[in-house]
């Protein structure tokens, strides 16, 4: 505790200097006083974790009342003094009065043959960004990153982007055809059933999947309130399937002549994207039927989708029906009219595919309110389309000073990487940022740096550093540091 | 010399091994596609017009088809923003002459119509043929696709009212697309070979090279404009979008 306080104190004094322009100077003594004022034991006296803050207390936090915790202690003490629950004075009622789950029999096995989350988790859902699209079959839903742990996205919360709606395809009627733009480029064009593909030796790899338009609303200004909407076109799964190189070899593809592939979906849009043969030859690209231990979900391409690690989601063609190998790029609609990045001179960058190194703090994050002063584990995600994450730094003062975060769990190639860092919030304003560095040495840019080369009308591939402003009330807001 | 040839032969054999192995090992997996199957699914049209089916269509016929099957979403003149991004608008005769849509660089409009961006006519043919109309994709005949495309080109002032678009005139018409010179592949976001090596782009070189500063990185912290209140409200009650326990709560809507 003392050690933690000491570390935080040093940081806080830096914070104080920086935030002297916007708020009161916080000193080491202030910090210690805050900590004395909010002893950790206090929480243990509160009625129950679920009701840690009453409505009145939340209003007090919002109103910026610095003494809200002291007040809440008084309220709690008063409640305990009430004659109705004499036993409550002895401790927490949910401990002293056994709850129904402790005093009754529970439900049987296989009550829900396909398990679903607790009813208490209903807040975390895929959500549409209202105002993004007028046609829900040509739209996106966003992953609730603010409440997820680790690096794997639950399949039911994987973000969606459909270009002409989704279908639940009958796998016995699904086919994958491998063809060539020129008959000379392939010995035998072939058709594979799901039976065929699932007989072949599979690989399983964990990779992130990010829409090229993720964070696209934020190019000009902070525009959406939460991390779900700023960064939620992002997911990470373990995918299982067959390396595409193996299938192309099986068909006798002439790799010398055919340097591109076209991937095509079986949906109404029959969406197409060009992918370089180099990524296929490296063994990275695979046709997947499995996701997180089960089959792909229909919204994510059941029964077959392409996995193109490090490349934006649109190239991970869902409901994959055809691969054509060829000797030039295809200029499909999704690489000519959309998914082109507008530069300041008005030119459109075509065939932008790689998602560059990026990170975001997922908690605390925009649209949330901290429940008290004191210790917080600040957590987030980092990823790079060029390889592994080497390091993540976090700033609590808007980018003036940085500390290195801890990378938690596996650090994998082209996968989400979880980071954590300790923070003792002293009740002052703060601006939280994360900055990722990948194994190529590329450093995630801030908005000033990114706009200096890309302007603000690119729509796609916004990998700038995200800022969350914490107000004295505990409220966290999406802001941009200019 | 002899040894050199041996080495080359060895290299050829080694490089041929994976293909041979896949073909030998994975027996009775997959089967050859029939010519009819290839024709049924191979509908892509490339920028060099490989894959373009023979056919033709004129502006008048295109108007007829468009009004019947497309206008409900796109508006009679392809101008509608009600459902999708407009197809038509934002281009000038000067743009057609220069091949660059000037308004893209002027910041005069935030709207980017299809004709402000597209540089390859094959793209439009390919997309209409594979994905349109919205509720019945792939239902248009080849000549209907040519007709609808002719109508759109006329709306965009690329071809005259009496124009008939044919497979053999596609390349010529493409030379009048208003943004035909507006694309660039000079960037580092293509994961394959560079332009110099027969691919696309600069070989993966990022357009930023930044040092990771750790202290005294900024002298002042200036924040941009706050999130528009309307945008916060548009996404509903944020308190209901975050778990109800843990270190944080979703922020409740502010009282009006």
XYZ file of C-alpha atoms in Angstrom:
738
model
C 0.000 0.000 0.000
C 2.720 2.414 0.946
C 4.747 1.385 -2.054
C 1.780 1.860 -4.366
C 0.983 5.191 -2.798
C 4.562 6.295 -3.173
C 4.664 5.422 -6.868
C 1.373 7.071 -7.540
C 2.436 10.096 -5.650
C 5.350 10.736 -7.932
C 3.059 10.453 -10.911
C 0.465 12.658 -9.356
C 2.886 15.463 -8.836
C 3.669 15.275 -12.551
C -0.032 15.311 -13.215
C -0.335 18.369 -11.071
C 2.136 20.334 -13.128
C 0.477 19.417 -16.344
C -3.023 20.001 -15.252
C -2.296 23.255 -13.574
C -3.683 24.783 -16.746
C -7.049 23.129 -16.331
C -7.410 22.254 -12.677
C -5.931 22.608 -9.223
C -2.382 21.590 -8.600
C -2.270 18.257 -6.859
C 0.640 17.670 -4.556
C 2.063 14.658 -2.863
C 0.407 15.721 0.366
C -2.937 16.054 -1.380
C -2.528 12.573 -2.704
C -1.843 11.130 0.722
C -4.804 12.976 2.155
C -7.069 11.527 -0.516
C -5.907 8.102 0.361
C -6.435 8.672 4.063
C -9.862 10.008 3.377
C -10.927 6.937 1.443
C -9.694 3.944 3.393
C -10.098 0.667 1.552
C -12.013 -0.890 4.420
C -14.912 1.385 3.671
C -16.063 -0.790 0.770
C -16.417 -3.764 3.031
C -19.060 -2.044 5.044
C -21.250 -1.299 2.087
C -24.465 -3.261 1.649
C -23.444 -5.295 -1.417
C -21.096 -5.051 -4.349
C -24.001 -4.705 -6.774
C -25.156 -1.633 -4.894
C -21.796 -0.156 -4.200
C -23.105 3.307 -4.989
C -26.676 4.384 -4.351
C -28.410 6.661 -6.833
C -27.852 9.525 -4.422
C -24.164 8.738 -4.263
C -23.880 8.565 -8.032
C -25.547 11.962 -8.259
C -23.065 13.225 -5.708
C -20.180 11.971 -7.825
C -21.666 13.618 -10.897
C -22.107 16.888 -9.040
C -18.400 16.788 -8.341
C -18.808 16.535 -4.601
C -15.405 15.610 -3.353
C -16.724 14.468 0.004
C -19.205 11.977 -1.386
C -17.500 8.995 0.079
C -17.443 10.482 3.546
C -21.147 11.188 3.173
C -21.794 7.686 1.962
C -20.032 6.365 5.048
C -22.334 8.424 7.201
C -25.368 7.184 5.301
C -24.184 3.610 5.581
C -23.578 4.034 9.286
C -27.028 5.514 9.726
C -28.574 2.605 7.855
C -26.756 0.187 10.078
C -28.030 1.976 13.122
C -31.639 1.523 11.987
C -33.633 -0.688 14.385
C -35.272 -2.760 11.594
C -32.164 -4.743 10.852
C -30.403 -5.170 14.072
C -28.278 -7.910 12.493
C -27.065 -5.539 9.787
C -25.067 -3.653 12.330
C -22.996 -6.784 12.615
C -22.020 -6.679 8.932
C -23.117 -6.961 5.345
C -26.754 -8.155 5.033
C -25.991 -10.280 1.981
C -23.552 -12.173 4.132
C -25.626 -12.297 7.269
C -28.937 -13.093 5.550
C -28.221 -16.034 3.280
C -29.360 -15.411 -0.304
C -31.803 -17.717 -2.110
C -29.020 -19.282 -4.200
C -27.485 -20.545 -0.986
C -30.704 -21.802 0.560
C -32.508 -23.421 -2.410
C -31.755 -26.099 -5.014
C -30.452 -24.884 -8.362
C -31.404 -25.741 -11.923
C -30.532 -29.034 -13.642
C -27.796 -29.752 -16.160
C -28.564 -29.071 -19.818
C -31.308 -26.704 -18.711
C -29.934 -24.481 -21.422
C -28.394 -26.929 -23.914
C -26.488 -24.108 -25.552
C -25.344 -21.932 -22.679
C -26.018 -18.215 -22.615
C -24.542 -15.449 -20.463
C -25.969 -14.548 -17.079
C -29.069 -12.389 -17.129
C -26.964 -9.857 -15.237
C -24.731 -9.370 -18.297
C -27.394 -7.974 -20.610
C -25.647 -4.612 -20.914
C -22.879 -6.027 -23.050
C -24.310 -6.494 -26.499
C -23.406 -5.790 -30.090
C -24.904 -2.420 -30.849
C -25.444 -0.390 -33.985
C -24.083 3.112 -34.152
C -27.204 5.131 -34.681
C -26.773 7.434 -37.642
C -24.143 5.284 -39.361
C -26.330 3.612 -41.977
C -29.911 3.829 -43.123
C -30.065 0.204 -44.217
C -29.442 -2.303 -41.443
C -28.368 -5.040 -43.882
C -25.655 -2.685 -45.107
C -24.328 -1.685 -41.738
C -22.181 -2.643 -38.800
C -22.650 -3.629 -35.180
C -19.925 -2.938 -32.652
C -18.275 -5.190 -30.061
C -18.664 -3.998 -26.429
C -14.921 -3.772 -25.744
C -15.606 -1.827 -22.536
C -16.625 -4.978 -20.697
C -14.451 -7.724 -22.189
C -11.410 -9.399 -20.645
C -8.306 -10.986 -22.095
C -7.914 -11.136 -25.851
C -10.643 -13.481 -27.128
C -13.934 -11.985 -28.241
C -16.953 -14.160 -27.418
C -18.306 -15.309 -30.761
C -21.743 -13.882 -30.027
C -20.207 -10.457 -29.456
C -17.968 -10.468 -32.550
C -18.600 -7.277 -34.509
C -20.610 -7.486 -37.712
C -20.286 -5.731 -41.032
C -22.564 -6.941 -43.780
C -22.704 -5.476 -47.272
C -25.971 -7.104 -48.256
C -27.258 -8.793 -45.098
C -26.420 -12.232 -43.724
C -27.785 -15.680 -44.373
C -27.573 -18.919 -42.415
C -26.130 -21.025 -45.225
C -26.849 -24.767 -45.438
C -23.325 -26.212 -45.139
C -24.229 -29.288 -47.179
C -25.008 -26.965 -50.103
C -21.976 -24.746 -49.699
C -19.082 -25.113 -52.160
C -15.640 -23.573 -52.517
C -14.437 -23.273 -56.112
C -10.822 -22.546 -57.000
C -10.317 -21.081 -60.459
C -7.890 -18.917 -62.421
C -8.248 -15.795 -64.544
C -6.265 -17.672 -67.183
C -6.546 -21.461 -67.611
C -2.763 -21.591 -67.895
C -2.424 -20.539 -64.249
C -4.062 -23.674 -62.837
C -3.700 -27.364 -63.626
C -7.156 -28.332 -62.368
C -9.830 -25.878 -61.202
C -11.575 -27.654 -58.358
C -14.714 -27.695 -56.280
C -14.574 -28.547 -52.562
C -17.467 -29.404 -50.296
C -17.376 -28.778 -46.556
C -16.802 -32.538 -46.225
C -13.671 -32.172 -48.350
C -12.346 -29.143 -46.489
C -12.923 -30.655 -43.055
C -11.017 -33.809 -44.028
C -7.862 -31.801 -44.688
C -5.263 -31.189 -41.942
C -6.308 -28.012 -40.114
C -4.434 -25.168 -38.455
C -5.700 -23.032 -35.565
C -4.473 -19.482 -35.065
C -5.540 -16.545 -32.917
C -5.811 -13.313 -34.880
C -7.459 -9.942 -34.548
C -10.003 -8.813 -37.079
C -10.508 -5.079 -37.493
C -12.680 -3.236 -39.991
C -10.714 -0.707 -42.053
C -13.364 1.816 -41.026
C -12.855 1.259 -37.290
C -12.472 4.634 -35.523
C -13.546 6.255 -38.811
C -15.937 8.658 -37.084
C -13.035 10.247 -35.219
C -10.897 11.606 -38.078
C -12.121 15.171 -37.648
C -13.216 15.319 -34.029
C -14.400 13.196 -31.112
C -17.805 12.089 -32.342
C -19.047 9.013 -30.487
C -19.281 8.501 -26.728
C -17.880 5.067 -25.892
C -15.077 2.687 -26.823
C -17.724 0.363 -28.246
C -18.365 2.918 -30.986
C -14.859 4.363 -31.339
C -13.056 0.999 -31.540
C -15.676 -1.774 -31.512
C -15.239 -2.862 -35.127
C -12.544 -5.045 -33.621
C -12.555 -8.649 -32.448
C -10.108 -11.468 -31.885
C -10.748 -15.190 -32.188
C -9.062 -18.513 -32.573
C -9.872 -19.597 -36.110
C -9.508 -23.115 -37.462
C -9.246 -24.102 -41.096
C -7.041 -25.070 -44.013
C -4.136 -22.989 -45.329
C -5.116 -21.599 -48.714
C -1.646 -22.407 -50.045
C -2.402 -26.078 -49.530
C -5.586 -25.835 -51.613
C -3.858 -23.863 -54.364
C -1.068 -26.438 -54.460
C -3.693 -29.170 -54.600
C -5.153 -27.495 -57.705
C -1.700 -27.061 -59.256
C -1.594 -23.255 -59.294
C 1.279 -21.600 -61.147
C 2.590 -19.369 -58.379
C 5.062 -17.673 -60.733
C 2.351 -16.185 -62.935
C -0.540 -15.810 -60.525
C 0.565 -13.177 -58.022
C -2.897 -12.160 -56.808
C -6.016 -13.862 -55.613
C -9.598 -12.690 -55.723
C -11.765 -13.895 -52.828
C -15.521 -13.925 -53.385
C -18.462 -14.458 -51.024
C -21.651 -16.418 -51.571
C -23.932 -13.685 -50.201
C -26.064 -11.385 -52.331
C -23.224 -8.889 -52.584
C -20.823 -11.709 -53.537
C -18.271 -9.348 -52.086
C -14.810 -9.491 -53.664
C -11.367 -8.361 -52.558
C -7.863 -8.713 -54.000
C -5.184 -10.302 -51.797
C -1.472 -10.583 -52.642
C -0.136 -14.068 -53.270
C 2.777 -13.300 -50.904
C 0.402 -13.611 -47.948
C -0.888 -16.921 -49.275
C 2.616 -18.277 -49.883
C 3.673 -17.349 -46.355
C 1.036 -19.803 -45.131
C -0.784 -17.118 -43.163
C -3.987 -16.988 -45.192
C -6.416 -19.790 -44.499
C -10.016 -20.769 -45.187
C -11.671 -21.146 -41.782
C -14.727 -22.999 -40.641
C -13.967 -22.941 -36.912
C -14.082 -20.012 -34.533
C -13.369 -20.268 -30.818
C -13.836 -24.010 -30.773
C -17.145 -24.181 -32.629
C -18.225 -23.487 -36.180
C -18.237 -19.890 -37.388
C -21.380 -17.959 -36.495
C -23.635 -17.163 -39.471
C -23.014 -13.437 -39.024
C -19.290 -14.150 -39.288
C -19.405 -16.219 -42.458
C -20.750 -19.688 -41.628
C -19.732 -22.130 -42.900
C -16.520 -20.748 -44.465
C -14.596 -17.503 -44.435
C -11.159 -16.323 -45.419
C -8.617 -15.415 -42.716
C -6.118 -12.748 -43.801
C -4.068 -11.930 -40.687
C -3.125 -8.281 -40.228
C -5.377 -7.135 -43.042
C -8.635 -5.212 -42.592
C -11.848 -7.158 -42.116
C -13.360 -6.598 -45.555
C -10.714 -8.871 -47.050
C -11.672 -11.714 -44.693
C -14.405 -12.644 -47.142
C -17.357 -14.320 -45.424
C -19.452 -17.153 -46.845
C -16.434 -17.762 -49.096
C -17.489 -19.467 -52.333
C -14.663 -18.819 -54.778
C -10.950 -18.088 -55.029
C -9.636 -16.957 -58.394
C -5.892 -16.712 -58.915
C -4.749 -14.070 -61.390
C -1.968 -11.823 -62.629
C -3.401 -8.445 -61.688
C -5.493 -6.717 -59.029
C -9.251 -6.638 -59.547
C -10.363 -3.089 -58.594
C -13.535 -4.431 -57.048
C -16.177 -2.087 -55.701
C -14.737 -2.510 -52.183
C -11.327 -1.372 -53.411
C -12.401 1.453 -55.716
C -15.540 3.171 -54.416
C -15.200 2.160 -50.772
C -12.184 1.311 -48.621
C -10.140 3.967 -50.424
C -8.394 6.458 -48.129
C -8.740 10.111 -49.116
C -5.567 12.144 -48.767
C -5.354 15.919 -48.235
C -4.675 16.512 -51.951
C -7.908 14.704 -52.832
C -6.237 11.562 -54.108
C -7.680 8.246 -53.019
C -5.304 5.591 -51.766
C -6.322 2.308 -53.340
C -5.632 -1.215 -52.032
C -4.848 0.017 -48.515
C -5.147 -3.231 -46.606
C -2.872 -3.505 -43.574
C -4.106 -2.350 -40.181
C -1.176 -0.527 -38.632
C -0.214 -0.675 -34.970
C -2.932 0.648 -32.683
C -4.161 0.456 -29.115
C -6.962 1.686 -26.898
C -7.732 1.762 -23.190
C -10.980 -0.156 -22.775
C -11.531 0.587 -19.076
C -11.931 3.176 -17.819
C -13.224 4.589 -21.090
C -15.728 7.032 -22.540
C -19.264 6.953 -21.194
C -18.181 5.392 -17.907
C -17.945 6.868 -14.406
C -15.310 5.785 -11.883
C -16.965 4.575 -8.672
C -14.512 6.116 -6.229
C -11.095 7.625 -5.833
C -8.180 5.307 -5.316
C -6.759 2.339 -7.120
C -7.744 1.342 -10.658
C -6.297 -1.235 -13.000
C -6.289 0.580 -16.307
C -6.637 -1.992 -19.057
C -6.739 -2.048 -22.822
C -5.892 -3.755 -26.077
C -3.042 -3.346 -28.539
C -2.575 -4.889 -31.973
C -0.622 -4.564 -35.197
C -1.167 -5.861 -38.693
C 2.607 -6.071 -39.085
C 3.332 -8.537 -36.293
C 3.575 -8.764 -32.534
C 3.178 -5.986 -30.009
C 6.522 -5.101 -28.471
C 5.439 -2.516 -25.890
C 2.525 -0.386 -24.737
C 2.950 2.925 -22.916
C 0.202 4.689 -21.007
C -0.095 8.377 -20.184
C -2.363 9.840 -17.514
C -1.571 13.447 -18.375
C -2.574 13.783 -21.989
C 0.708 12.589 -23.446
C 3.204 14.654 -21.507
C 4.690 11.700 -19.665
C 4.397 7.991 -20.312
C 4.812 4.778 -18.305
C 5.250 1.308 -19.696
C 2.249 -0.981 -19.219
C 2.355 -4.724 -18.438
C 1.513 -7.035 -21.318
C -0.807 -9.713 -19.928
C -1.164 -13.188 -21.337
C -0.016 -14.336 -24.755
C 1.665 -11.841 -27.099
C 0.867 -13.302 -30.507
C 1.493 -12.372 -34.118
C -1.312 -10.169 -35.503
C -3.489 -10.796 -32.468
C -4.959 -8.574 -29.788
C -2.624 -8.128 -26.837
C -4.003 -7.206 -23.411
C -2.202 -4.580 -21.363
C -2.669 -3.415 -17.762
C -1.222 -0.641 -15.635
C -1.758 0.532 -12.041
C -3.335 3.905 -11.422
C -4.342 5.641 -8.232
C -6.905 8.255 -9.090
C -6.627 11.262 -6.820
C -9.894 12.837 -7.920
C -8.236 15.359 -10.198
C -8.765 15.702 -13.935
C -6.697 13.346 -16.009
C -6.355 12.437 -19.672
C -5.655 8.743 -20.284
C -3.922 7.545 -23.432
C -2.231 4.374 -24.652
C 0.481 4.108 -27.292
C 1.514 0.802 -28.818
C 4.796 -0.122 -30.482
C 5.023 -3.212 -32.662
C 7.936 -5.513 -33.387
C 8.889 -3.515 -36.494
C 9.500 -0.499 -34.232
C 6.482 1.385 -35.589
C 5.076 3.726 -32.947
C 1.339 4.455 -32.868
C 0.870 8.140 -33.793
C -1.130 10.828 -32.014
C -3.766 12.808 -33.910
C -1.404 15.632 -34.773
C 1.108 13.232 -36.265
C -1.452 11.170 -38.168
C -3.285 14.191 -39.586
C 0.024 15.715 -40.687
C 0.295 13.001 -43.345
C -3.296 11.855 -43.885
C -5.450 14.922 -43.240
C -8.837 14.259 -41.675
C -10.987 12.905 -44.507
C -9.517 9.462 -44.942
C -12.419 7.593 -43.245
C -10.300 4.429 -43.156
C -7.271 3.303 -41.166
C -7.443 5.716 -38.261
C -4.904 4.291 -35.808
C -4.352 7.448 -33.765
C -3.873 7.458 -30.006
C -7.235 7.606 -28.219
C -7.702 10.001 -25.302
C -10.165 9.596 -22.444
C -10.642 12.588 -20.146
C -11.471 11.790 -16.520
C -13.324 14.631 -14.832
C -13.258 15.276 -11.050
C -16.810 13.897 -11.003
C -15.433 10.536 -12.137
C -17.076 10.852 -15.533
C -14.933 9.708 -18.479
C -15.305 11.404 -21.846
C -14.024 10.888 -25.360
C -11.694 13.784 -26.161
C -8.896 14.506 -28.568
C -5.591 16.058 -27.564
C -4.618 18.424 -30.364
C 29.144 -26.251 -64.863
C 27.747 -29.712 -64.452
C 27.492 -29.203 -60.713
C 25.713 -25.915 -61.290
C 23.073 -27.695 -63.318
C 22.712 -30.296 -60.622
C 22.075 -27.568 -58.109
C 19.477 -25.927 -60.326
C 17.794 -29.256 -60.857
C 17.795 -29.877 -57.133
C 16.308 -26.435 -56.493
C 13.564 -27.081 -59.028
C 12.772 -30.413 -57.447
C 12.709 -28.976 -53.928
C 10.430 -26.108 -54.924
C 8.114 -28.531 -56.679
C 7.750 -30.758 -53.637
C 4.829 -28.982 -51.871
C 2.654 -29.030 -54.966
C 3.478 -32.622 -55.653
C 2.820 -33.568 -52.045
C -0.562 -31.842 -51.921
C -1.618 -33.541 -55.114
C -0.362 -36.948 -54.047
C -1.458 -36.952 -50.429
C -4.894 -35.437 -50.530
C -6.506 -38.030 -52.712
C -10.246 -38.195 -53.229
C -10.589 -34.683 -51.839
C -12.319 -32.166 -54.085
C -13.074 -32.710 -57.738
C -12.543 -30.906 -61.021
C -14.961 -28.051 -61.692
C -17.059 -28.494 -64.845
C -17.037 -25.815 -67.573
C -20.673 -24.964 -66.754
C -19.822 -24.512 -63.075
C -16.914 -22.222 -63.928
C -19.183 -20.105 -66.148
C -21.895 -19.928 -63.466
C -19.650 -18.435 -60.806
C -16.828 -16.726 -62.698
C -18.581 -13.377 -63.129
C -15.821 -10.979 -62.156
C -14.750 -8.238 -64.558
C -11.204 -6.942 -64.228
C -9.892 -3.426 -64.955
C -8.474 -4.721 -68.255
C -12.053 -5.878 -69.013
C -11.161 -9.550 -68.851
C -14.417 -11.267 -67.974
C -16.628 -8.615 -69.572
C -19.489 -10.387 -71.354
C -20.363 -9.266 -74.900
C -23.438 -7.073 -75.080
C -24.785 -3.544 -75.258
C -27.378 -1.181 -73.830
C -28.497 2.381 -74.412
C -29.404 5.271 -72.152
C -33.154 5.117 -72.884
C -33.421 1.442 -72.033
C -31.258 2.030 -68.977
C -33.615 4.741 -67.722
C -36.494 2.293 -68.038
C -34.717 -0.431 -66.051
C -33.346 2.011 -63.494
C -36.752 3.564 -62.779
C -38.286 0.118 -62.373
C -35.589 -1.589 -60.320
C -33.150 0.943 -58.877
C -34.822 4.319 -58.318
C -36.650 3.247 -55.136
C -33.301 3.299 -53.337
C -31.134 5.572 -55.485
C -33.679 8.171 -56.676
C -34.748 8.599 -60.293
C -31.526 10.419 -61.143
C -29.192 8.446 -58.860
C -29.034 11.464 -56.601
C -30.817 10.129 -53.526
C -29.176 10.000 -50.133
C -32.182 8.345 -48.490
C -30.817 4.796 -48.415
C -27.251 4.766 -49.745
C -24.508 7.174 -50.704
C -25.588 9.044 -53.854
C -24.362 7.680 -57.185
C -24.455 10.948 -59.086
C -23.299 14.465 -58.245
C -20.255 16.453 -57.254
C -18.488 16.172 -60.624
C -18.033 18.814 -63.337
C -17.179 18.987 -67.026
C -13.755 20.262 -65.974
C -13.287 17.116 -63.899
C -14.137 14.985 -66.938
C -11.506 16.893 -68.910
C -8.809 16.595 -66.247
C -9.656 13.204 -64.813
C -9.450 14.573 -61.263
C -12.514 15.493 -59.201
C -11.550 18.886 -57.913
C -14.026 19.041 -55.041
C -12.259 16.127 -53.342
C -9.337 18.426 -52.618
C -11.351 21.563 -51.866
C -13.260 20.427 -48.782
C -16.320 22.092 -50.311
C -18.472 19.065 -49.655
C -18.347 16.204 -47.211
C -20.400 14.009 -49.487
C -18.533 11.726 -51.844
C -20.697 10.249 -54.561
C -19.818 7.134 -56.489
C -18.807 9.052 -59.616
C -16.560 11.340 -57.565
C -14.413 8.318 -56.703
C -14.602 5.564 -59.295
C -11.716 5.351 -61.778
C -12.418 2.020 -63.485
C -15.586 1.339 -65.468
C -15.140 -2.402 -65.011
C -15.828 -1.874 -61.307
C -19.314 -0.519 -61.973
C -20.207 -3.221 -64.474
C -18.915 -5.914 -62.140
C -20.774 -4.581 -59.126
C -24.127 -3.985 -60.836
C -23.938 -7.446 -62.355
C -23.059 -9.236 -59.110
C -24.893 -7.282 -56.434
C -27.755 -5.252 -57.876
C -30.635 -4.713 -57.524
C -30.444 -4.802 -53.731
C -33.242 -7.295 -53.121
C -32.625 -9.431 -56.239
C -28.906 -9.475 -56.895
C -27.747 -11.146 -60.148
C -31.219 -10.881 -61.689
C -30.344 -8.361 -64.427
C -29.564 -9.604 -67.935
C -26.180 -8.674 -69.377
C -27.777 -6.084 -71.667
C -29.726 -4.621 -68.744
C -26.430 -4.144 -66.908
C -24.993 -2.310 -69.945
C -28.176 -0.220 -70.164
C -28.234 0.802 -66.511
C -24.557 1.676 -66.697
C -25.187 3.762 -69.849
C -27.975 5.629 -68.031
C -25.735 6.364 -65.033
C -22.924 7.536 -67.313
C -25.381 9.868 -69.011
C -26.591 11.238 -65.661
C -22.944 11.927 -64.813
C -22.463 13.784 -68.148
C -19.904 11.224 -69.266
C -21.887 10.088 -72.346
C -24.641 11.796 -74.383
C -28.363 11.031 -74.243
C -28.323 8.922 -77.406
C -25.367 6.779 -76.353
C -25.175 3.010 -76.630
C -22.618 1.364 -74.349
C -20.982 -1.785 -75.767
C -18.316 -4.154 -74.531
C -15.957 -2.733 -77.155
C -16.602 0.904 -76.107
C -16.060 0.411 -72.370
C -12.350 1.275 -72.482
C -13.028 4.423 -74.466
C -15.755 5.583 -72.070
C -13.501 4.899 -69.107
C -11.194 7.601 -70.488
C -13.922 10.119 -69.615
C -14.511 9.095 -65.987
C -14.194 12.263 -63.883
C -11.844 10.733 -61.312
C -9.909 8.373 -63.597
C -6.601 9.960 -62.536
C -7.570 10.358 -58.913
C -6.244 7.120 -57.431
C -2.840 6.423 -55.960
C -1.189 3.250 -54.757
C 1.840 5.075 -53.369
C 1.471 3.916 -49.772
C 2.690 1.278 -47.356
C -0.560 -0.487 -46.588
C -0.376 -3.199 -49.233
C 0.958 -6.417 -47.705
C 2.381 -7.838 -50.936
C 5.201 -7.013 -53.319
C 5.873 -3.359 -54.146
C 5.171 -1.646 -57.465
C 8.872 -1.949 -58.272
C 8.572 -5.710 -57.969
C 5.422 -5.978 -60.016
C 3.036 -5.480 -57.124
C 1.326 -2.501 -55.498
C 2.560 0.302 -53.272
C 5.894 1.054 -51.677
C 6.666 -2.315 -50.136
C 5.108 -1.663 -46.752
C 6.977 1.474 -45.679
C 4.780 3.402 -43.194
C 4.155 7.084 -43.849
C 5.107 7.933 -40.267
C 8.266 7.248 -38.316
C 7.888 8.368 -34.731
C 10.125 8.184 -31.692
C 8.424 7.047 -28.499
C 8.972 9.995 -26.160
C 8.604 9.119 -22.442
C 8.819 12.441 -20.564
C 8.437 16.163 -21.223
C 6.758 15.229 -24.494
C 4.434 18.214 -24.525
C 4.442 21.617 -22.927
C 0.705 22.126 -22.999
C -2.289 19.876 -23.316
C -4.918 21.396 -25.554
C -8.146 19.479 -26.016
C -10.246 19.543 -29.172
C -13.939 20.444 -29.139
C -15.999 18.242 -26.807
C -18.174 15.441 -28.103
C -21.333 16.996 -29.551
C -24.118 16.472 -27.007
C -26.424 15.330 -29.805
C -23.991 12.539 -30.678
C -23.835 11.354 -27.073
C -27.622 11.334 -26.801
C -28.045 9.593 -30.161
C -26.468 6.405 -28.796
C -29.021 5.993 -26.011
C -28.533 5.476 -22.292
C -24.855 4.689 -21.801
C -25.569 3.484 -18.254
C -27.227 0.491 -19.852
C -24.214 -0.250 -22.046
C -21.656 -1.040 -19.366
C -21.646 -3.816 -16.769
C -23.522 -2.777 -13.602
C -20.693 -3.737 -11.253
C -16.924 -3.507 -11.230
C -14.668 -0.469 -11.099
C -16.888 1.722 -13.271
C -20.514 2.343 -14.135
C -22.025 3.514 -17.392
C -22.653 7.235 -17.202
C -26.355 8.059 -16.937
C -27.825 10.611 -19.310
C -27.366 14.174 -18.170
C -30.527 15.946 -17.082
C -31.709 18.377 -19.755
